[in-house]
Short mmCIF file of N, CA and C in Angstrom, two decimals:
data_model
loop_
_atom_site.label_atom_id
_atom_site.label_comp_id
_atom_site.label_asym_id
_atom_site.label_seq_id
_atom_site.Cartn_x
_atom_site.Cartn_y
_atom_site.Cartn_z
N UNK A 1186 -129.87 1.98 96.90
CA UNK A 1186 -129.20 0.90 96.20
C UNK A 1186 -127.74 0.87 96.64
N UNK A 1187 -127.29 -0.53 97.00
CA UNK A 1187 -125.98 -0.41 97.84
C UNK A 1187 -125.71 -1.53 96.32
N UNK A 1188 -123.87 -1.40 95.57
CA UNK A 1188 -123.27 -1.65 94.70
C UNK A 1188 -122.23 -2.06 94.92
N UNK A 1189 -121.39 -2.90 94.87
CA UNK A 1189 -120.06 -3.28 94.90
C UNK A 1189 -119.50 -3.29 94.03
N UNK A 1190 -118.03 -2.98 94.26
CA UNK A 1190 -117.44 -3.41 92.83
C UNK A 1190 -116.47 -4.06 93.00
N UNK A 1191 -115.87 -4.91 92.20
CA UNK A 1191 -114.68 -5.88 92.68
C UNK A 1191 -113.52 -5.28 91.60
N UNK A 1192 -112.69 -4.53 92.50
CA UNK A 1192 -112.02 -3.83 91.26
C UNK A 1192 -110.27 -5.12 92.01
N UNK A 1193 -110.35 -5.73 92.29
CA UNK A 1193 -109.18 -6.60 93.33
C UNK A 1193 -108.59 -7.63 91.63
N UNK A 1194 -109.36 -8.38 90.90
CA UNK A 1194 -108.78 -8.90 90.14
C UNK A 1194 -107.72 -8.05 89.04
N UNK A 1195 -108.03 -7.11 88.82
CA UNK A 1195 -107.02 -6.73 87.78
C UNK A 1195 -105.83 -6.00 88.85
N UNK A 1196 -106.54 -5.69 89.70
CA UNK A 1196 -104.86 -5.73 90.71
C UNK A 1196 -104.21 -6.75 90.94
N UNK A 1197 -104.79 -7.39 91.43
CA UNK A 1197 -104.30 -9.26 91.71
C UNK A 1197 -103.23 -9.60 90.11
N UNK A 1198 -103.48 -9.06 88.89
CA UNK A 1198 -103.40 -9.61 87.81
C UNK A 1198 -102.28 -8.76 87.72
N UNK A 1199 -101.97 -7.58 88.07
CA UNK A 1199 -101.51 -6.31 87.72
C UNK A 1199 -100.11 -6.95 88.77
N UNK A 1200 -100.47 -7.12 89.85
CA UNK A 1200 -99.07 -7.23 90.76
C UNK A 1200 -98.78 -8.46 90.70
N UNK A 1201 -99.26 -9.68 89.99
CA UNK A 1201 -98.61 -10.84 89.19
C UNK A 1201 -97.57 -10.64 88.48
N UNK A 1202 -97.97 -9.66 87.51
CA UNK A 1202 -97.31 -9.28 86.26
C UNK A 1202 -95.93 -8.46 86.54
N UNK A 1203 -96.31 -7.60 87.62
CA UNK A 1203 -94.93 -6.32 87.88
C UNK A 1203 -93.43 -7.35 88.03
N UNK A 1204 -93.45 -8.19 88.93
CA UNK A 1204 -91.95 -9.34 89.01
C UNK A 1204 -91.79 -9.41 87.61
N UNK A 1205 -92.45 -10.63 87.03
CA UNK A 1205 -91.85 -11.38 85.41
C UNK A 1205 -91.31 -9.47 84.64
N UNK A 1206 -92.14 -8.82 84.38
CA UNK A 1206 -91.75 -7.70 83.45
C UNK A 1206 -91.02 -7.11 84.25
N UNK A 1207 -90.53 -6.52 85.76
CA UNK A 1207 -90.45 -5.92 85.98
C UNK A 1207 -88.42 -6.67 85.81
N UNK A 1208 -88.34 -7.55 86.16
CA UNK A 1208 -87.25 -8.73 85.76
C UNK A 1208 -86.60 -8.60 84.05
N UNK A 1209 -87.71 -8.39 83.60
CA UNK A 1209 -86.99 -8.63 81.72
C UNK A 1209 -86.10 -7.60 81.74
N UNK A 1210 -85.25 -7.17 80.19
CA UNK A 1210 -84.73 -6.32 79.69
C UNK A 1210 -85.72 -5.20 79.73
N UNK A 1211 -85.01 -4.06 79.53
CA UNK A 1211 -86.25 -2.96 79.30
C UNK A 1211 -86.61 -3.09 77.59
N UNK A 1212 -85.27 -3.84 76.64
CA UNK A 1212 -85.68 -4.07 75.29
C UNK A 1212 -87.16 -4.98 75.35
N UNK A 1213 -87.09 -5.85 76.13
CA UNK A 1213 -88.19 -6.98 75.92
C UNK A 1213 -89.62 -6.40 76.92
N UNK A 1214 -89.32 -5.31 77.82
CA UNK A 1214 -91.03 -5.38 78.13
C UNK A 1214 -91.68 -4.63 78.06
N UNK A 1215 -93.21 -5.50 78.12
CA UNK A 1215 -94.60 -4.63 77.20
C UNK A 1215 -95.43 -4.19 78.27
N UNK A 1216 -96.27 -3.75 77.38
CA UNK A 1216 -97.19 -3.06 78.06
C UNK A 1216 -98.37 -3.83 78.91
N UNK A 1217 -98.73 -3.75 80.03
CA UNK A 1217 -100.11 -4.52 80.09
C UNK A 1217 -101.56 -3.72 79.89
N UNK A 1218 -102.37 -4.03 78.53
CA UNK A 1218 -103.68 -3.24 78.27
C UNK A 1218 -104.55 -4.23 79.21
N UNK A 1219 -105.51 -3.07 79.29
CA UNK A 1219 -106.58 -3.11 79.73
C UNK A 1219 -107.72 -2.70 79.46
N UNK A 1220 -108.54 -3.42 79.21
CA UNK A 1220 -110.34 -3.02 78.74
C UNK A 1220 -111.22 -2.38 79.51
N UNK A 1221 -111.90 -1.36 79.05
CA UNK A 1221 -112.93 -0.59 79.70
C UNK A 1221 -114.32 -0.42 78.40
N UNK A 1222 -115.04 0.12 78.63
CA UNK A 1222 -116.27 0.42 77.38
C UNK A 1222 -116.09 2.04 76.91
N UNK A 1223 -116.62 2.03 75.87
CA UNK A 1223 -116.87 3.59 75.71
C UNK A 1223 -118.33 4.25 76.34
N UNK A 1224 -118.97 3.22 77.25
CA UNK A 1224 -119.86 3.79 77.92
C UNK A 1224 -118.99 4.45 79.57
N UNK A 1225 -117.98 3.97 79.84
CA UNK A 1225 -117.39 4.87 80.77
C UNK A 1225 -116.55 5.96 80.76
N UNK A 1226 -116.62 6.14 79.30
CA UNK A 1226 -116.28 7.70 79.14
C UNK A 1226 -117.30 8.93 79.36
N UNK A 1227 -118.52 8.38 79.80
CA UNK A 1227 -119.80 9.35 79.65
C UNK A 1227 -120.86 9.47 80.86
N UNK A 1228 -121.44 9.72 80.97
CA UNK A 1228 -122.18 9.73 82.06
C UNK A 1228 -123.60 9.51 81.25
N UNK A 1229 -124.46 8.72 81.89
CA UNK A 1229 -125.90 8.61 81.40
C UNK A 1229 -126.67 8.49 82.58
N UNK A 1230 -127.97 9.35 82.85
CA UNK A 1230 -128.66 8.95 83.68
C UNK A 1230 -129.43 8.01 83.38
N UNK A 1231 -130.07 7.02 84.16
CA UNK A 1231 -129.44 6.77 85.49
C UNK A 1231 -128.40 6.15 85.98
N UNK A 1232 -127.45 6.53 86.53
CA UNK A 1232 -126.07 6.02 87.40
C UNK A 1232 -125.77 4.02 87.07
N UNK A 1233 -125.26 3.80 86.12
CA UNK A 1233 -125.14 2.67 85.81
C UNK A 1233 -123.87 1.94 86.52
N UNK A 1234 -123.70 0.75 87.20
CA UNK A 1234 -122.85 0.42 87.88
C UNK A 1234 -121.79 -0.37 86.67
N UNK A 1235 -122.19 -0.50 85.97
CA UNK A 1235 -120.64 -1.29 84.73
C UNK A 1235 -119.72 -0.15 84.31
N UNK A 1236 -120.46 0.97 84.04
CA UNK A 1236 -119.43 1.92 83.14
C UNK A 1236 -118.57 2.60 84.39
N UNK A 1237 -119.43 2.39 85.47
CA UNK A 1237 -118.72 3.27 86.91
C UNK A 1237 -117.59 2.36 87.06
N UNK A 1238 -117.45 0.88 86.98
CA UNK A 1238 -116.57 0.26 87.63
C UNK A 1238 -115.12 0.32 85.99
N UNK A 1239 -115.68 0.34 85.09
CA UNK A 1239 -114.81 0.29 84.17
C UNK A 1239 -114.33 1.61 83.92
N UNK A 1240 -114.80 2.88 84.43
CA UNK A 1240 -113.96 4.19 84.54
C UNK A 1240 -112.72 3.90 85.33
N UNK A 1241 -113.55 3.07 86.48
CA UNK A 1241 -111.94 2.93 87.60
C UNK A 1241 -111.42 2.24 87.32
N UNK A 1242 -111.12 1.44 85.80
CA UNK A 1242 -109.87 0.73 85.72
C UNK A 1242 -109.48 1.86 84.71
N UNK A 1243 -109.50 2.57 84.30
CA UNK A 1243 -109.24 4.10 83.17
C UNK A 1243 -108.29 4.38 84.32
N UNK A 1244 -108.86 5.09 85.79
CA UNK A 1244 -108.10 5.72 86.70
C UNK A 1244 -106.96 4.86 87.07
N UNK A 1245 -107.33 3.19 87.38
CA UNK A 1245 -106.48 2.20 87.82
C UNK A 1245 -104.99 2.63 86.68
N UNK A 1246 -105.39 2.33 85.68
CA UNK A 1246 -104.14 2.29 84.36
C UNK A 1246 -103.87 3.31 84.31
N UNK A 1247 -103.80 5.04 85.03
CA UNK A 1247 -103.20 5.57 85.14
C UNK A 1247 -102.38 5.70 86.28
N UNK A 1248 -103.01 5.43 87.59
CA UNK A 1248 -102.36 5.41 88.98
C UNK A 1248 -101.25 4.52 88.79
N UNK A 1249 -101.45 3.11 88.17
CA UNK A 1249 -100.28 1.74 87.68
C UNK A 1249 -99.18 2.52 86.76
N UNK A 1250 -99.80 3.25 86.08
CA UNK A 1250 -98.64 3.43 84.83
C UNK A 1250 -97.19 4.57 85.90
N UNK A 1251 -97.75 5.26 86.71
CA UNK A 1251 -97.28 6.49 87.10
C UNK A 1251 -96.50 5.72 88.26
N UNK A 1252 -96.71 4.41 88.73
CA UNK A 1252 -96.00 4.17 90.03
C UNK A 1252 -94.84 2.80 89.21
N UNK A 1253 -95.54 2.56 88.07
CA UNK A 1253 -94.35 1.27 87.52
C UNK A 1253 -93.28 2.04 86.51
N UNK A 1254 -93.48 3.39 86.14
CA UNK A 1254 -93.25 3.66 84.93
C UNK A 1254 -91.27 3.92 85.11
N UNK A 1255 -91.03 4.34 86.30
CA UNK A 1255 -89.26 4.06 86.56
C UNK A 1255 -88.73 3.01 86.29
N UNK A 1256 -89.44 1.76 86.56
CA UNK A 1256 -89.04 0.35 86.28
C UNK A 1256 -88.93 0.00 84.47
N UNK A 1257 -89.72 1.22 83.81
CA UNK A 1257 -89.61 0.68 82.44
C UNK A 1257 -90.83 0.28 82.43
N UNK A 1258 -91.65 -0.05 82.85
CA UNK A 1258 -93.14 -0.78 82.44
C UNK A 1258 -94.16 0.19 82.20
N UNK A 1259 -94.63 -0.17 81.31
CA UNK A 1259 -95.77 0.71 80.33
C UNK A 1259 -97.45 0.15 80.56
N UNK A 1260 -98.12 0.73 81.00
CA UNK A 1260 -99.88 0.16 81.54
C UNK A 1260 -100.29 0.50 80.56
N UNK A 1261 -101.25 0.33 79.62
CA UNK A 1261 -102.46 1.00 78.34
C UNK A 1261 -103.67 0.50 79.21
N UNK A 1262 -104.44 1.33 78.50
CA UNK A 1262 -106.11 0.76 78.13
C UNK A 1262 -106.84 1.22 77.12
N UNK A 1263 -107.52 -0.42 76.34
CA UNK A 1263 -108.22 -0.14 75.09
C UNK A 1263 -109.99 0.28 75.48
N UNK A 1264 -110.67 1.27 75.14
CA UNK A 1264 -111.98 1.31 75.22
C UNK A 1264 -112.82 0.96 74.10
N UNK A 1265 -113.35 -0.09 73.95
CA UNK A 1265 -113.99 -0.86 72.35
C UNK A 1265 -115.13 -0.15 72.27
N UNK A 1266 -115.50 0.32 70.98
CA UNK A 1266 -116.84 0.85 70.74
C UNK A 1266 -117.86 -0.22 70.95
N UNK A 1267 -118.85 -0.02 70.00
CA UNK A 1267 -119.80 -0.79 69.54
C UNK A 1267 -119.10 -2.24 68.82
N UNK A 1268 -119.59 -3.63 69.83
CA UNK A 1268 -118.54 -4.50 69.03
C UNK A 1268 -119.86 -5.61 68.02
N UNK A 1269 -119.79 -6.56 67.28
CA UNK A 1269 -120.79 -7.41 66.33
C UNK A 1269 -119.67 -8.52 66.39
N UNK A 1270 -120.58 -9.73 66.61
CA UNK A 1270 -119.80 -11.39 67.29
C UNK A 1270 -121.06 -11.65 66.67
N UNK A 1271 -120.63 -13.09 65.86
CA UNK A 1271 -121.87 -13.90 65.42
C UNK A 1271 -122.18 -14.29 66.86
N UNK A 1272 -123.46 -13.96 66.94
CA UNK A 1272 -124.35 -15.16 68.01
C UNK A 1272 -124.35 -14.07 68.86
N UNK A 1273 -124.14 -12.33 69.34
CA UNK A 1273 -124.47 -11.80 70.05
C UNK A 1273 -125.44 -11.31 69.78
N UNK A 1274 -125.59 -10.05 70.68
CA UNK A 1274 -127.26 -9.53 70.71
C UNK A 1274 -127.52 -8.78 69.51
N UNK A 1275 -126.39 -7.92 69.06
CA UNK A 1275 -126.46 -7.23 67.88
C UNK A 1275 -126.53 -8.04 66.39
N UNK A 1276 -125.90 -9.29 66.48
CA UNK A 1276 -126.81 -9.81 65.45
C UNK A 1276 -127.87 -10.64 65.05
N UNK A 1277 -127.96 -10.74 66.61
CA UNK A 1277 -129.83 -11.38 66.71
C UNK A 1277 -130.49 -10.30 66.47
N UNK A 1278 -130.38 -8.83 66.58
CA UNK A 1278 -131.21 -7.70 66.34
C UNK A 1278 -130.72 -7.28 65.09
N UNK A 1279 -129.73 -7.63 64.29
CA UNK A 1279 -129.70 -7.61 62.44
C UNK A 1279 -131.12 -8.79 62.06
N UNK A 1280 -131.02 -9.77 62.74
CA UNK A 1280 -132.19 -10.61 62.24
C UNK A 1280 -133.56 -10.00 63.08
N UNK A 1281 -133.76 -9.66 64.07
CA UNK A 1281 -135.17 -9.88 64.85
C UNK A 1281 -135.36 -8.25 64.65
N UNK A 1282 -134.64 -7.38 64.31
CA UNK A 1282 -135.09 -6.06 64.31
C UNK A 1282 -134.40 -4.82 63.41
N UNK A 1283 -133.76 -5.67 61.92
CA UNK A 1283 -133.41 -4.91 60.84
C UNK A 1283 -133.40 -3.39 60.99
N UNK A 1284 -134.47 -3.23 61.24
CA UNK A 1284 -134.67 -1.42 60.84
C UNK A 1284 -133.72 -0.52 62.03
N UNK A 1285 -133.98 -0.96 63.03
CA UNK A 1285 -132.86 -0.53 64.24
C UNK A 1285 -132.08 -0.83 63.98
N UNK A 1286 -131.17 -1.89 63.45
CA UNK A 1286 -130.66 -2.73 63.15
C UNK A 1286 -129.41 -1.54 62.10
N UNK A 1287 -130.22 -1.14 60.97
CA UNK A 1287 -129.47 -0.32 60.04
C UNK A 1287 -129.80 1.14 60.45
N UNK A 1288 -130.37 1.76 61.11
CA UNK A 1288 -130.77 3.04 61.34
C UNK A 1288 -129.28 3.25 62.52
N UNK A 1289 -129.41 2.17 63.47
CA UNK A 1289 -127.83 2.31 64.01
C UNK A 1289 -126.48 2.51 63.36
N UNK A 1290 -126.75 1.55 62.30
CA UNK A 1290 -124.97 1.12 61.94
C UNK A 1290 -125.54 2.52 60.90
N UNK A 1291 -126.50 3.60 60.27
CA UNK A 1291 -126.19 4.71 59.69
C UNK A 1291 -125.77 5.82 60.39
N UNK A 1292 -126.00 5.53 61.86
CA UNK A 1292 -125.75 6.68 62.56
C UNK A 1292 -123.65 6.60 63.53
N UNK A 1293 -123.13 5.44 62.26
CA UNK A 1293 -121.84 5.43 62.59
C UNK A 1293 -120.84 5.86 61.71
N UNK A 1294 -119.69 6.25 61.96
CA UNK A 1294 -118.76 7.11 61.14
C UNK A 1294 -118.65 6.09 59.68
N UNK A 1295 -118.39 4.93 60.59
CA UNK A 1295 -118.24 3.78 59.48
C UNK A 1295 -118.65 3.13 59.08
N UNK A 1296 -120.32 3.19 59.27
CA UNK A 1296 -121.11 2.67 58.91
C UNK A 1296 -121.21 1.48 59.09
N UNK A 1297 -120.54 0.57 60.43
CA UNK A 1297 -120.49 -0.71 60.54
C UNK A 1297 -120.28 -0.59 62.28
N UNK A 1298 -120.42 -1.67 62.67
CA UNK A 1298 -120.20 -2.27 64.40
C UNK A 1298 -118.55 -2.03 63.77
N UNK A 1299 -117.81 -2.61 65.14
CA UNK A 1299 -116.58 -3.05 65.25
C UNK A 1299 -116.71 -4.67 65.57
N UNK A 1300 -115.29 -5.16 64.89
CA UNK A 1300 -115.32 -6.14 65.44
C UNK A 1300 -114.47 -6.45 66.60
N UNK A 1301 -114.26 -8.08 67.17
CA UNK A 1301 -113.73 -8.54 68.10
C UNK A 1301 -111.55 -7.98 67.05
N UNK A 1302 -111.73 -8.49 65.90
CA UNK A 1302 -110.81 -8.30 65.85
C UNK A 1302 -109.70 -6.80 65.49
N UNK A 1303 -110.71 -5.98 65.02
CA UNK A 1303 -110.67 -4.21 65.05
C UNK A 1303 -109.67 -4.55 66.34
N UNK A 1304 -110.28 -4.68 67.43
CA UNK A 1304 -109.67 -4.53 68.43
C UNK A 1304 -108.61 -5.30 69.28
N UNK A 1305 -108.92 -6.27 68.36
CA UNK A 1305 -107.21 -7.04 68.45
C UNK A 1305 -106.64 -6.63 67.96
N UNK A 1306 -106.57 -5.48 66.97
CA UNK A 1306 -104.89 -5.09 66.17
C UNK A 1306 -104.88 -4.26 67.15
N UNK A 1307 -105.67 -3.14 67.31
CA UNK A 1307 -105.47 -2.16 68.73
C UNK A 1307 -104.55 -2.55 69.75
N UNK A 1308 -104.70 -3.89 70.45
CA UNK A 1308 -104.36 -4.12 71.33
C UNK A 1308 -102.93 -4.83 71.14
N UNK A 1309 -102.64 -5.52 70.02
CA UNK A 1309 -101.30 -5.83 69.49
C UNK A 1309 -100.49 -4.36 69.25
N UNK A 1310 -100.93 -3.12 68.76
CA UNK A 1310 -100.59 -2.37 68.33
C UNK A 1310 -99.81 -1.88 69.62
N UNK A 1311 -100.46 -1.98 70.86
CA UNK A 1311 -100.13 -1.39 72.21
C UNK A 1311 -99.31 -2.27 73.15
N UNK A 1312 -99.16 -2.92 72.09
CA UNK A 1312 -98.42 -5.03 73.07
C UNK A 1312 -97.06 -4.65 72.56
N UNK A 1313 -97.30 -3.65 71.23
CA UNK A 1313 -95.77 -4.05 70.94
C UNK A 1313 -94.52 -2.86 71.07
N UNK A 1314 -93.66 -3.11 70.62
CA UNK A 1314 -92.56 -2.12 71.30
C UNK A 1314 -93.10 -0.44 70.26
N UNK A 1315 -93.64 -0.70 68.84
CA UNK A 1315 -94.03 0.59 68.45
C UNK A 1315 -94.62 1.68 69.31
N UNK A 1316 -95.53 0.94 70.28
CA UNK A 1316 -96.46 1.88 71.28
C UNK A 1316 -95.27 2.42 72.19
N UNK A 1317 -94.17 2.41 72.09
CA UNK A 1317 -93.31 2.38 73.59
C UNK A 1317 -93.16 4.07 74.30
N UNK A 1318 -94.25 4.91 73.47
CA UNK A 1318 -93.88 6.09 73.99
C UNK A 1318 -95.33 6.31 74.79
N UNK A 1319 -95.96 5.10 74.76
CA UNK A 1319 -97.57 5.53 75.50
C UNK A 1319 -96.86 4.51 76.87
N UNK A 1320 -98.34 5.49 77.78
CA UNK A 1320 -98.27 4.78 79.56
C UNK A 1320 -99.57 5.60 80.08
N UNK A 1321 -99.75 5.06 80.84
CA UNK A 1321 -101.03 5.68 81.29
C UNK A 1321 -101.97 6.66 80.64
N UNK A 1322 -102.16 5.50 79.47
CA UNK A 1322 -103.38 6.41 78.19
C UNK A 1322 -104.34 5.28 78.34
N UNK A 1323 -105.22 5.80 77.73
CA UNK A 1323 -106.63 4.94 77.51
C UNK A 1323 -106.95 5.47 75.93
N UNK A 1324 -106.93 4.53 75.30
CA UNK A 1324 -107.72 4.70 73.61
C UNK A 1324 -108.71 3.66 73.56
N UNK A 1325 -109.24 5.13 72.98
CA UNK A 1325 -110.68 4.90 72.35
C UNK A 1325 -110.79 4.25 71.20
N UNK A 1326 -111.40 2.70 70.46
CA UNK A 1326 -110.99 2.03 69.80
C UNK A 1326 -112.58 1.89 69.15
N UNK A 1327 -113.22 2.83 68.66
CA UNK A 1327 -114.78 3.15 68.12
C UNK A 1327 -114.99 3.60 67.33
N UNK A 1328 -114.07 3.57 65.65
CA UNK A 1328 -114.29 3.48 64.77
C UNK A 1328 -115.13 5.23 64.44
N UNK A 1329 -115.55 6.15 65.56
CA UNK A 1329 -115.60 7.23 65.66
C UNK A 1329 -116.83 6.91 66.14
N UNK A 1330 -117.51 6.25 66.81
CA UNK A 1330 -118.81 6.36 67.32
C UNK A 1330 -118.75 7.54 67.78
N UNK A 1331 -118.63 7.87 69.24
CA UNK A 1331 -118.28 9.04 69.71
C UNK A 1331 -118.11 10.36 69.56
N UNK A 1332 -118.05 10.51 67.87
CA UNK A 1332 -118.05 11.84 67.21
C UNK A 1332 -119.45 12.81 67.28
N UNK A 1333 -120.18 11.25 67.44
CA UNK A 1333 -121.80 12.21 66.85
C UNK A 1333 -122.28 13.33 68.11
#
């Protein structure tokens, strides 16, 4: 099995961004996050090509943070747990398959999915000048899935 990965857009996006921030005050600039899964914190056989390519933006947002970080510019990345969106798969499987359905969300710290917006405060949290002592971190934003 031959795999590609197109890891070029969030560089493309990444060396957009370095001028405008790299230009501001150091009062005014933020961080740029970045998304990965909490399936690329792990390894599962068999060798899955999504979590492989979203580890290397984990590595990317550290290699970025370590070469912008003299300029003042700060890289993050958020890793979202388990997320629940009306109209995704997880709540077509609250309706088409209940029992999985709750046997999952018991086997979570919090007894619930995450949502889209869980992880928008995350990511505001890391947008704003409070985060200003993080750079080339990656948080885990999973409500403790990950504990079990």
């Amino acid at each position: 099995m031959i795999v590609a990965f197109d890891l070029e857009p969030p560089g493309l996006f990444s060396n957009a961004t370095v001028g405008p921030v790299r230009d501001a005050t150091v009062s005014t600039r933020r961080p740029r996050p970045r998304l990965a899964t909490s399936t690329s914190r792990s390894t599962t056989p068999p060798a899955r090509p999504v979590p492989t390519a979203k580890a290397a933006i984990m590595h990317f947002t550290q290699s970025q943070a370590a070469a912008v970080a003299k300029k003042g510019i700060r890289v993050k990345c958020v890793v979202p747990g388990s997320l629940e969106r009306p109209g995704g798969w997880k709540d077509k499987c609250r309706v088409e398959n209940p029992e999985l359905y709750n046997r999952t969300l018991a086997s979570f710290p919090f007894g619930r999915f995450g949502t889209p917006e869980d992880i928008a405060k995350v990511i505001l949290f890391l947008a704003s000048l409070l985060s200003g002592w993080f750079t080339g971190q990656t948080l885990l934003a999973d409500g403790g899935q990950t504990l079990q």
